[in-house]
XYZ file of C-alpha atoms in Angstrom:
633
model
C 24.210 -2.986 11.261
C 21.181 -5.332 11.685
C 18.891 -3.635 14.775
C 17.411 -7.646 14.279
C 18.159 -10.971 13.215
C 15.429 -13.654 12.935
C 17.276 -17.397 11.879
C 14.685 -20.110 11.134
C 11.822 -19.002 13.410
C 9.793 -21.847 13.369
C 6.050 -21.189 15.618
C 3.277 -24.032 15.803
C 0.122 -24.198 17.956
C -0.431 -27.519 19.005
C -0.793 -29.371 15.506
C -0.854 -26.332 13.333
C 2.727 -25.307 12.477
C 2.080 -21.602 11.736
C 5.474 -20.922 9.633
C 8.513 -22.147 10.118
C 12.350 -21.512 8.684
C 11.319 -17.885 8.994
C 14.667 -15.457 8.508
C 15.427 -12.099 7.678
C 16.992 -9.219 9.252
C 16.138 -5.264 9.554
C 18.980 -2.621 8.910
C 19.159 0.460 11.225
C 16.338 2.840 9.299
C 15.077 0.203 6.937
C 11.152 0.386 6.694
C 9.621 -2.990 6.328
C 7.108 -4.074 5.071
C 5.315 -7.603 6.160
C 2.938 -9.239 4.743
C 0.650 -12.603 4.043
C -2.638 -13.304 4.186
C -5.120 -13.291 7.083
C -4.188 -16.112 9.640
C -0.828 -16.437 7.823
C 0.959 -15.140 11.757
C 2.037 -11.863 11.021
C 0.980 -10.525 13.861
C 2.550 -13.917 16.106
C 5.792 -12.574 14.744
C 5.462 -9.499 16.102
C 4.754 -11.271 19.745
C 8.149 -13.358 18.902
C 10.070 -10.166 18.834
C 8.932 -8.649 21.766
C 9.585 -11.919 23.904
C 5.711 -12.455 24.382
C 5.834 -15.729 22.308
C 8.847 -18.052 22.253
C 9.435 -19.687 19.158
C 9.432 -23.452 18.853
C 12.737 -23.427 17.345
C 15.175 -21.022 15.988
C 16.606 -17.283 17.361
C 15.279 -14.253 17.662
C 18.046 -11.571 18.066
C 17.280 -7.893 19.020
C 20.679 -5.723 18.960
C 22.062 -4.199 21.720
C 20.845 -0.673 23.568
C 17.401 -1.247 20.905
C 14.466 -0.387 22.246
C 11.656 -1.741 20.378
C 7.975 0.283 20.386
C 4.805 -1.587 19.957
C 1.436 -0.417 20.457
C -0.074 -3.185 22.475
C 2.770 -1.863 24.959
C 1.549 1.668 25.561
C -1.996 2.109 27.410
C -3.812 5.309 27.913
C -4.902 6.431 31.671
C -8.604 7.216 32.261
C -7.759 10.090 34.359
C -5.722 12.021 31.986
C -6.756 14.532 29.062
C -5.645 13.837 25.508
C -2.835 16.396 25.725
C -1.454 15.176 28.624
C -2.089 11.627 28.193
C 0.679 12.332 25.196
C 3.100 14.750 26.666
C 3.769 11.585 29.266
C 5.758 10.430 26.822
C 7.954 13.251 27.615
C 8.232 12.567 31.036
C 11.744 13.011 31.399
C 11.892 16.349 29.893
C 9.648 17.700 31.550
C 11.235 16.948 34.918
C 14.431 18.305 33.518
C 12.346 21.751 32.576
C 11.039 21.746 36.170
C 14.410 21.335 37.417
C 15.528 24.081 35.419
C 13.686 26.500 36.323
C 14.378 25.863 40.571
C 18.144 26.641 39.749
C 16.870 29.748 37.512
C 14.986 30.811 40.668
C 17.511 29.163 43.002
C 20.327 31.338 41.128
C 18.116 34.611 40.838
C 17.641 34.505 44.853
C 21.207 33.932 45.039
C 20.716 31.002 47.528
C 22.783 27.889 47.710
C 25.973 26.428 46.336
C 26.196 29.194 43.159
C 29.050 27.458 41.503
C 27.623 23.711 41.510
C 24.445 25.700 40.258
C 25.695 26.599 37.382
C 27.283 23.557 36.287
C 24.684 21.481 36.919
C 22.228 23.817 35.104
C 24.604 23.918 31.915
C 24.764 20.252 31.828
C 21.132 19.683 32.170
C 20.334 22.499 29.589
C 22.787 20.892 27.117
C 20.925 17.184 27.953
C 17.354 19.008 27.716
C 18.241 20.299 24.175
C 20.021 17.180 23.022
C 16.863 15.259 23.993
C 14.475 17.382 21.727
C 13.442 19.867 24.956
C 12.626 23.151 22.806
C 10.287 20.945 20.561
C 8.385 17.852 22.707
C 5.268 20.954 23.238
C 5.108 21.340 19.177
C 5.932 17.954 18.287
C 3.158 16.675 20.617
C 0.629 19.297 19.457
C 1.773 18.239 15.899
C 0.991 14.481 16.323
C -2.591 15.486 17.813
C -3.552 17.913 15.085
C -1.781 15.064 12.338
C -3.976 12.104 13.571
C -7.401 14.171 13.353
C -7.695 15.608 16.512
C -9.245 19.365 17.277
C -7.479 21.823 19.388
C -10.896 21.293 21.547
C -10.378 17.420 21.888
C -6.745 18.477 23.876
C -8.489 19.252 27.089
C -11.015 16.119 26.893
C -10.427 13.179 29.350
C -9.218 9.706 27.651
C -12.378 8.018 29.340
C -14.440 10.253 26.634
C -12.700 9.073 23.815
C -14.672 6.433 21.371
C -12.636 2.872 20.530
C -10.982 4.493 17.192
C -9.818 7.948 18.878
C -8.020 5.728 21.743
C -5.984 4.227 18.863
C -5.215 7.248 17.577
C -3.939 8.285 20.954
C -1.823 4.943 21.660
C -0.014 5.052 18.157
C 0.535 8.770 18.497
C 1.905 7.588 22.011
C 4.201 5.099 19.833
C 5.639 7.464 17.271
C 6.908 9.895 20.154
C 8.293 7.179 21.718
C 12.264 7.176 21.973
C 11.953 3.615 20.051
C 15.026 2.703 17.558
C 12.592 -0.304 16.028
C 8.580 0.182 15.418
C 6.526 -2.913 15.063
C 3.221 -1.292 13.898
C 0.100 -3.690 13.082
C -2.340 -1.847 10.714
C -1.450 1.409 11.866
C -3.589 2.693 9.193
C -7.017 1.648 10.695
C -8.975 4.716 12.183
C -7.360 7.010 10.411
C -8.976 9.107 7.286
C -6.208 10.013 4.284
C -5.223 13.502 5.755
C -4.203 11.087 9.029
C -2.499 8.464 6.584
C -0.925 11.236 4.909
C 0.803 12.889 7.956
C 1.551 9.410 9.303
C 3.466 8.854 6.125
C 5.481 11.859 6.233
C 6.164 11.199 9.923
C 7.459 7.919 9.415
C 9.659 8.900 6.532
C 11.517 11.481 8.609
C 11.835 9.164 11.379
C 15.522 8.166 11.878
C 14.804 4.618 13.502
C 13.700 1.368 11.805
C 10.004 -0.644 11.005
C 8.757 -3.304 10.862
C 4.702 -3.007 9.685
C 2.019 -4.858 8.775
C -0.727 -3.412 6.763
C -3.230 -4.128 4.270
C -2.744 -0.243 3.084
C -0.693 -1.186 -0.415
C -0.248 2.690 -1.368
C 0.980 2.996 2.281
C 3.356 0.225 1.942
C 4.432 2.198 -1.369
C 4.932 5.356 0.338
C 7.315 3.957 3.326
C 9.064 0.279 2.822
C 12.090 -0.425 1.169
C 12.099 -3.717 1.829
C 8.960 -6.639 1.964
C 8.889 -9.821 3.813
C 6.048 -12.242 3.030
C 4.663 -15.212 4.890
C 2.855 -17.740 2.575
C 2.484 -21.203 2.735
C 4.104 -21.121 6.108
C 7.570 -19.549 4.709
C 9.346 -16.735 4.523
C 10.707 -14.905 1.461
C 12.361 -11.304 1.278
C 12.363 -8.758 -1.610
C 14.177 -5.871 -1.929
C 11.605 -2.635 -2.576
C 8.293 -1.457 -1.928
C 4.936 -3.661 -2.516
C 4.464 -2.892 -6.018
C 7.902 -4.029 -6.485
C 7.387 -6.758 -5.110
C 4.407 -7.771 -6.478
C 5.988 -7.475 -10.005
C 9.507 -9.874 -9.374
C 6.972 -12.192 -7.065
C 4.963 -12.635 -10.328
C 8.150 -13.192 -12.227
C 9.494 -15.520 -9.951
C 6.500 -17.642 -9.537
C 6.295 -17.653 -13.910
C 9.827 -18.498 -13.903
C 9.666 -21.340 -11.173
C 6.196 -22.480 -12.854
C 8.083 -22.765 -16.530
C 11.226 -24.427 -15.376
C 9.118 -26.986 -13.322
C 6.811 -27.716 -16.394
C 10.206 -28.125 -18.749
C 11.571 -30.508 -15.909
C 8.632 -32.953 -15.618
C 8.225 -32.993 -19.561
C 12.086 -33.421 -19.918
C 11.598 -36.281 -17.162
C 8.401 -37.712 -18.941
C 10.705 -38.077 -22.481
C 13.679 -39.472 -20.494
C 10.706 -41.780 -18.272
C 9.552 -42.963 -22.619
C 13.536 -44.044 -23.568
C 13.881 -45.579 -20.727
C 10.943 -47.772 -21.182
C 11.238 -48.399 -24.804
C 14.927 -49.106 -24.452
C 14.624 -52.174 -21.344
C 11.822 -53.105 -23.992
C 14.821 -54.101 -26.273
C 16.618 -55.049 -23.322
C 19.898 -55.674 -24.686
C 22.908 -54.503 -23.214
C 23.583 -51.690 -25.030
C 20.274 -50.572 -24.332
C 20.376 -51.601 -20.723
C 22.958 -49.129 -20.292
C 21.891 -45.909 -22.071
C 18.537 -46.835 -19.853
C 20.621 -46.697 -16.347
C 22.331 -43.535 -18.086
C 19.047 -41.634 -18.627
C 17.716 -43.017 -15.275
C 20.718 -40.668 -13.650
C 19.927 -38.260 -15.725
C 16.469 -38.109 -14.257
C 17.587 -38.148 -10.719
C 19.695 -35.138 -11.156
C 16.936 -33.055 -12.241
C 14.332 -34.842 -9.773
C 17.308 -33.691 -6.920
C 17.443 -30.095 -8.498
C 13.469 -29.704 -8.520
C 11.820 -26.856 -7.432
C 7.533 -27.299 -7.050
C 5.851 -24.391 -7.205
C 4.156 -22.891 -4.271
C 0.151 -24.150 -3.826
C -1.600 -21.061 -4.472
C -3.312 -19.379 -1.616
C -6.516 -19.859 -1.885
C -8.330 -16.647 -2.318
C -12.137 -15.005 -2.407
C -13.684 -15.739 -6.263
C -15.684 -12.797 -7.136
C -18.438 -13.172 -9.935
C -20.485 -9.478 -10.000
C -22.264 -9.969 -13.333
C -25.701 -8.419 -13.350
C -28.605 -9.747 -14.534
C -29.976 -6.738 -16.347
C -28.304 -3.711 -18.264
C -29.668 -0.565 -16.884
C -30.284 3.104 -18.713
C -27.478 5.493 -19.249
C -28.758 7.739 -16.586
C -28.114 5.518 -12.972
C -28.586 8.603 -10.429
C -28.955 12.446 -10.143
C -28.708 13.988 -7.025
C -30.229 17.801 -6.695
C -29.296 20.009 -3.913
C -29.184 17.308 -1.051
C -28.729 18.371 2.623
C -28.705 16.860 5.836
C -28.476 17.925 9.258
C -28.324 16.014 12.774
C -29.600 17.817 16.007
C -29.137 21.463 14.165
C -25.991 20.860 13.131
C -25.380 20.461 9.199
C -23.620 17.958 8.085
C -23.482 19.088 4.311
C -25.799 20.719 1.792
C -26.100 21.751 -1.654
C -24.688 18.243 -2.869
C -25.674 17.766 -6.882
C -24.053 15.217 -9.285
C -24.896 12.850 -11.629
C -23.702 9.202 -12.209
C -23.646 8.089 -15.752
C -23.652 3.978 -16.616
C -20.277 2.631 -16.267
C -18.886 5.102 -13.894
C -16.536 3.992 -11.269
C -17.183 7.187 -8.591
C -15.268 7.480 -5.821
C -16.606 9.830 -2.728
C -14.026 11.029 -0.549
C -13.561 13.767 2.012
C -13.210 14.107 5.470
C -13.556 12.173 8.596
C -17.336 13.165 9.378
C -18.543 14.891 6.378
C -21.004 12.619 5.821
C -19.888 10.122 2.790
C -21.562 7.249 4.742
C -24.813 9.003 5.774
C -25.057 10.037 1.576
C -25.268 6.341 0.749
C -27.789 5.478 3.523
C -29.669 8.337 2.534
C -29.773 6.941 -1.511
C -30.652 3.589 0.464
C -33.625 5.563 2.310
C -32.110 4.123 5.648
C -32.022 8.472 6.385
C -34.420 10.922 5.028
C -32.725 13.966 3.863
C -33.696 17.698 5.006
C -33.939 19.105 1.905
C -33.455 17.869 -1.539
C -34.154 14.969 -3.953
C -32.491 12.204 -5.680
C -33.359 9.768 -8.480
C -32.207 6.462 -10.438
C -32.425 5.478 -13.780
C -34.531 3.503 -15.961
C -33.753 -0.297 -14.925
C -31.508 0.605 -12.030
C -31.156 -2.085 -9.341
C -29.039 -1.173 -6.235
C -26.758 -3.380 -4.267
C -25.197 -1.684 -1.202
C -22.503 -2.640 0.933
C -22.277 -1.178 4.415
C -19.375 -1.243 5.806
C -19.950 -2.132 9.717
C -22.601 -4.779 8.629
C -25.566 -3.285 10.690
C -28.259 -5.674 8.527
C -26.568 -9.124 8.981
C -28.967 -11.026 11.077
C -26.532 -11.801 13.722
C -28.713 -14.645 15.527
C -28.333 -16.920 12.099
C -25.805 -19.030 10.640
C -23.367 -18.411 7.827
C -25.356 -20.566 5.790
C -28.979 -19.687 7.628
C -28.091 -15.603 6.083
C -26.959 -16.125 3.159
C -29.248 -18.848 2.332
C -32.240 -16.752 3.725
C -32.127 -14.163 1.358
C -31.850 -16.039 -1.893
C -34.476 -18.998 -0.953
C -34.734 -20.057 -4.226
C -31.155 -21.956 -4.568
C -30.631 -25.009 -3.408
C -28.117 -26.008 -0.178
C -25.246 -27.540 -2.370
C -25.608 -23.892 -4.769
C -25.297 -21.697 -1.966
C -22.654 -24.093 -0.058
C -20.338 -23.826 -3.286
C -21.449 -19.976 -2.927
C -19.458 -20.049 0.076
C -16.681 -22.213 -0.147
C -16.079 -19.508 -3.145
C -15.483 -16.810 -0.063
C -13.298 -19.520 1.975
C -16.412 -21.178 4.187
C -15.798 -24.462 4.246
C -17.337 -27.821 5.893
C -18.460 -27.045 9.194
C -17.132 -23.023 8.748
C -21.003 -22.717 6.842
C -22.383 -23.463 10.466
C -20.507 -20.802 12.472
C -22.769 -18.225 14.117
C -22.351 -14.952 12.824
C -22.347 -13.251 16.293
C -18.991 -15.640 16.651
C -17.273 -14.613 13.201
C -14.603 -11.990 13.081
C -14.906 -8.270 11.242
C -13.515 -9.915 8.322
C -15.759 -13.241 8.078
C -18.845 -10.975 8.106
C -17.509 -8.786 5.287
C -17.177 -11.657 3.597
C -20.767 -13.296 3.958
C -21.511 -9.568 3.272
C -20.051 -8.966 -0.089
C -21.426 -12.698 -1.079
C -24.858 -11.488 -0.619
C -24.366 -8.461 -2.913
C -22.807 -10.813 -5.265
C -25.326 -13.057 -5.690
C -28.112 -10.184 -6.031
C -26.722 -9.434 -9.517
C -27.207 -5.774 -9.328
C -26.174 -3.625 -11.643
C -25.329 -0.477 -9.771
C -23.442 -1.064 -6.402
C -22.973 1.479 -3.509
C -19.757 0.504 -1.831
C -18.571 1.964 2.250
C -15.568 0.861 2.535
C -15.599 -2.609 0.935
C -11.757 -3.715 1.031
C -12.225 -2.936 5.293
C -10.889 -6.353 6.531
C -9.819 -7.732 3.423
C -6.064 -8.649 3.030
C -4.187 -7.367 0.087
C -4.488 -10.226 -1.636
C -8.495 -10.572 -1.220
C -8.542 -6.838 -2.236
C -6.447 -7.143 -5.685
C -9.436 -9.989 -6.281
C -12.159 -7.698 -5.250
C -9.796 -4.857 -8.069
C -9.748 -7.283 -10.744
C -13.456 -8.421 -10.674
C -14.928 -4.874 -10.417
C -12.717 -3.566 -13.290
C -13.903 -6.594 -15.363
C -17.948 -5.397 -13.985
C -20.036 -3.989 -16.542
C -22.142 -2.120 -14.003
C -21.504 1.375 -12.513
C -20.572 1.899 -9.149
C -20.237 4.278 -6.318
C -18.265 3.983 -3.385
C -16.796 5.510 -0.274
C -12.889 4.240 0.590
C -9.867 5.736 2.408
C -7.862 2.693 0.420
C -5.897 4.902 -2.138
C -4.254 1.717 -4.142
C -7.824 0.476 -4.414
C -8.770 4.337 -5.638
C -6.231 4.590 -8.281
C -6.571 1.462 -9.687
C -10.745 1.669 -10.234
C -11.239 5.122 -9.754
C -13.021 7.338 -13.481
C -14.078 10.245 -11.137
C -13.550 11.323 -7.871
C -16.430 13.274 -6.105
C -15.575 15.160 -3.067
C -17.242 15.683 0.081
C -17.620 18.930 1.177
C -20.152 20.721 4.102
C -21.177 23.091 0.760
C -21.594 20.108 -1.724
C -19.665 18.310 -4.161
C -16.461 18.920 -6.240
C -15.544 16.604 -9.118
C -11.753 15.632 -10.417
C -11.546 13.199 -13.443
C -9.106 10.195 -13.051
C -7.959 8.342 -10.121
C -6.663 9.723 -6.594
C -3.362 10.662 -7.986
C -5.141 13.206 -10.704
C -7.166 14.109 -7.889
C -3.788 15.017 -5.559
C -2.148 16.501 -8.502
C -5.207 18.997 -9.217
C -5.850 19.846 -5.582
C -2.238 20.456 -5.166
C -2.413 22.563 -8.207
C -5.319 24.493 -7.016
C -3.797 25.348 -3.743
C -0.566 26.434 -5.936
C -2.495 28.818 -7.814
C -4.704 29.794 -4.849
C -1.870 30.634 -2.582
C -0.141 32.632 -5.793
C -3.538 34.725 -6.153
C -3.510 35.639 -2.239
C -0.043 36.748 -2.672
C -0.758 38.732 -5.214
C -3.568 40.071 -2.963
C -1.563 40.432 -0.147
C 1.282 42.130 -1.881
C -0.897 44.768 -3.422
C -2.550 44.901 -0.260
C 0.596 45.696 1.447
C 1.931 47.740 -1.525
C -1.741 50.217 -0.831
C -0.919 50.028 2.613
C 2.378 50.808 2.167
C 1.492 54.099 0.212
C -0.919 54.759 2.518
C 1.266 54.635 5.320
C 4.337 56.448 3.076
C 1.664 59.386 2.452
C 0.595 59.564 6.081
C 4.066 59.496 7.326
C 5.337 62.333 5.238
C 2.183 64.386 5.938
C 3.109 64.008 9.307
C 7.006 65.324 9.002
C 5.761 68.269 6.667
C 3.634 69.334 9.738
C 6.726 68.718 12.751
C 8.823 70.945 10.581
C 6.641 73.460 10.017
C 6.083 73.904 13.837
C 9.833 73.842 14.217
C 10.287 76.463 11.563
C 8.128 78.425 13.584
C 9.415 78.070 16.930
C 12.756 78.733 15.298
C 11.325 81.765 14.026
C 10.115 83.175 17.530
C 13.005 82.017 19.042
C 15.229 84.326 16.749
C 12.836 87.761 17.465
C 13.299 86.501 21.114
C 17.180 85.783 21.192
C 17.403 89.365 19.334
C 15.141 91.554 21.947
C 18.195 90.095 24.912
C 20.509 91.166 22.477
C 19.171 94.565 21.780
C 18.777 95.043 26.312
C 22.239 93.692 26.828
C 23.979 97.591 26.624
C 21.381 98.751 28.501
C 21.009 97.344 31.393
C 23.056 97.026 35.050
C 25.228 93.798 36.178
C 22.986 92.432 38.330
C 20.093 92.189 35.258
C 23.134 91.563 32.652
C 24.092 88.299 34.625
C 20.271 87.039 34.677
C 20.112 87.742 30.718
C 23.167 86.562 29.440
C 22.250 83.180 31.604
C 18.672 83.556 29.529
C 20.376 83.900 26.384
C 22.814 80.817 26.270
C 19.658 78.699 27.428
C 18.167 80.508 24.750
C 21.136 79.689 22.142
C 21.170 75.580 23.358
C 17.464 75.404 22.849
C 18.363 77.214 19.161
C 21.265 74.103 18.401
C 18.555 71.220 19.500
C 16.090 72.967 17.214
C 18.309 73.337 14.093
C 19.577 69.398 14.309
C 15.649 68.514 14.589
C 15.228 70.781 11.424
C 18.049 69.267 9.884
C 16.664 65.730 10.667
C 12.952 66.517 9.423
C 13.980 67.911 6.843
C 16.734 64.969 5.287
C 13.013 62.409 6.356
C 10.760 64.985 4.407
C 13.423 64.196 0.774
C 13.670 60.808 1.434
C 9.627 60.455 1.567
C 9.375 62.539 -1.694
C 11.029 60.417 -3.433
């Protein structure tokens, strides 16, 4: 059953028909993924479904009892701490555990209507459990912890979070959400690859359906099962993940391309008869020209043109110079901010030709490493060096040395004086700034346009060794596999911070990571890197059971040993009160013929005390004595 139906969606804004003819539908727990480049109105179709936009023409239709969660939708209160600001979501559970626990106190005092008491606290018990009332607590501590929060963050008000921690909070918001149908929008962004991780495993457990956009291809990889992608304001749908359907896109687009071709060279031949038999023009020849002229028009009526390719970013990173085998060694490198360290002890080497990753942890410091080999920070202790004929390119990801007060043209243009307008205007219309685009303030251009002008500039430096933070931020997926392709054709070395794991496997010789006590290098890509950490922690958790066990087998003995020290002693003691209480229970026996009624009476009451106390001490011999074999053993 479809949880929605879109049927020929068509969208325009004023003049500009975004897409149009747009269909497809979403099964109950299908995960799909949408996609298309920047501007291409992914995001509008998201608005369409949640009746923000209407659609010029077409139907959008959203099954019954479907309740459709979108992050725009949820808000955070500035009053509220983190863990609260979450456990809203819960809202109704937690009134039903309030009201549970009046009729618990209700029933305990034995005050009102008993009977009605008990049936409505076995209905709402059954409802609370239903609902997911013995796990909302955990679940909501779970999405916290998964999206990189600290226990200590739980009790901090919303108004201290920064921009990117508010996000967190609003999408964890959305996954605990009783939605049947997620439309997420780079749900991705913010979050380090612990977060993406847990995200992932989140989403594949959840029983509902999505729709998402994201630029995250491994991501897509992990979840979809389906792709729908908007290009050239249309709408086609492919069964599988994005690598899927990158591959039958390709094929389809070679297949359309080669049947096209064969068309217009079979209509070309037909177009030659044709001409060469009216040249004849008799009426034999009149007719087998009229016959191929049909012939023409059926395939003319059967034609399919191939898509215009989208036009996409043209990287060119050739350097100008070849530098030494030895680009950069890094001894012992620490750095601290206001006494706290941020890591130390970081050594490693980068050899010409080496495509290094860095990755770690939110906060370790990946970033401040780069602007430290940039000498935009001074490290605490430490040294670094490049290599003979080393020059440096560095790409920072939140564009902090864009001159924001220029031009497109005035910044790029600015830094390489020596080219002429018309070079550096073709420059740019290479990175999709066109006409009067080149003239657009830079204060005025999106995250994406400046990333652009950005990794233009480091283009057209020619360096041979680039530093890299984050370079496919803002990038669509299609920009990024051109960004791929030209670096893997780059005969310069590189190093460079990402959380974008397709990007990572597919350039990736060495991954270094991060850590607060230095460095730890994995050879290959990011899935070597997962396999070997994952076999690490296999071996590391065998070793501490192997520690543990013999830990607990020592203990064990230890415990065994003190144990039967300490029934060896009991019985001994009883043994010995036993062994008074005999000489005792004899001396009334040996005064019993001796002595007149009124004493007999008080002994003989003495001596079956006497004799009871004798039973109880024989069963605890008995007892102490079957404990004292079994510990000898």
């Amino acid at each position: 059953m479809a949880v929605l139906d879109l049927q020929n969606v068509t969208l325009s804004f004023g003049d500009n028909t975004l897409f149009s003819g747009v269909s497809f539908d979403i099964k109950e727990k299908e995960k799909v993924g949408l996609i298309g480049c920047n501007g291409a109105g992914k995001t509008s179709l998201f608005k369409i479904i949640t009746g923000e936009y209407a659609p010029d023409s077409g139907n959008c239709f959203v099954s019954k009892n479907t309740k459709i969660g979108y992050m725009e939708q949820h808000t955070c209160s500035r009053e509220n701490t983190v863990y609260n600001e979450l456990v809203s979501v819960f809202d109704d559970l937690i009134k039903a555990e309030k009201r549970l626990e009046e009729i618990a106190d209700l029933l305990t005092e034995k005050r009102g209507n008993i009977s009605q008491l008990i049936e409505e606290q076995d209905a709402l018990t059954n409802e609370f459990n239903n609902n997911g009332g013995l796990t909302y607590k955990s679940r909501t501590r779970s999405a916290l912890l998964g999206l990189g929060f600290n226990e200590e963050d739980f009790s901090l008000p919303t108004s201290a979070l920064s921009g990117g921690q508010r996000s967190k909070l609003i999408l964890a918001k959305l996954l605990l959400s009783k939605s049947d149908l997620l439309l997420l929008d780079e749900p991705t962004n913010h979050l380090d690859i612990n977060a993406v991780e847990w995200l992932e495993g989140f989403l594949k457990e959840f029983g509902g359906a999505c729709l998402i956009v994201s630029h995250d291809r491994y991501f897509l990889d992990k979840i979809t099962n389906k792709t729908v992608e908007i290009e050239n304001k249309k709408c086609r749908t492919y069964t599988g993940n994005y690598s899927e359907f990158s591959v039958k896109k390709a094929a389809e687009q070679k297949a359309v391309a080669e049947k096209y071709e064969n068309d217009m060279k079979e209509i070309e031949r037909l177009e030659g008869i044709i001409a060469q038999q009216r040249q004849w023009n008799r009426e034999k020849n009149i007719k087998t020209a009229e016959s191929k002229e049909k012939v023409i028009e059926r395939i003319k009526a059967q034609l399919v043109v191939p898509d215009s390719k989208v036009e996409r970013i043209r990287f060119d990173f050739t350097p100008k110079c070849v530098s030494g085998e030895d680009v950069l060694s890094v001894t012992r490198l620490k750095k601290s901010f206001s006494q706290k360290t941020i890591f130390e002890n970081v050594d490693f080497e980068i050899k010409k030709g080496d495509r290094a990753f860095i990755l770690g942890d939110n906060g370790c410091g990946k970033t401040t490493l780069l602007k430290i080999l940039m000498h935009d920070y001074l490290q605490d202790d430490g040294s670094f060096k490049f290599g003979s004929q080393v020059m440096t390119g560095y790409f920072d990801q939140v564009q902090a040395k864009l001159d924001l007060s220029k031009t497109v043209l005035e910044e790029v243009w600015s830094n390489f004086s020596f080219m002429t307008e018309t070079t550096v205007r073709c420059a740019l219309a290479a990175f999709l700034f066109k006409g009067e685009d080149v003239y657009k303030s830079l204060s005025d251009c999106s995250g994406g346009e400046r990333a652009r002008v950005a990794l233009l500039k480091l283009m057209l430096g020619r360096y041979n060794f680039l530093l890299l933070d984050e370079p496919t931020n803002h990038l669509d997926a299609f920009s990024r596999e051109e960004l791929e392709n030209t670096l893997l054709d780059y005969s310069g070395t590189m190093l460079i911070v990402s959380h974008d794991r397709y990007f990572i496997n597919k350039l990736s010789t060495r991954i270094l990571e991060l850590t607060p006590n230095g460095m730890v290098e994995y050879l290959g890509n990011y899935d070597d890197y997962i396999e070997r950490k994952n076999n690490a922690s296999a071996v590391e958790t065998e070793i501490k059971k192997e520690k543990t066990k013999k830990t607990n087998d020592y203990l064990l003995k230890k415990e065994r040993r003190s144990q039967y020290l300490k029934t060896k002693t009991a019985l001994s003691k009883v043994e010995a009160e036993i062994e008074e209480l005999e000489i005792e229970i004899e001396n009334i026996n040996s005064r019993l013929s001796t002595v007149d009624y009124e004493e007999l009476m008080k002994l003989t009451s003495t001596l079956d005390t006497k004799n009871e106390y004798m039973d109880i001490l024989y069963s605890k011999w008995e007892e102490l004595s079957q404990r004292l074999t079994e510990l000898e053993e």
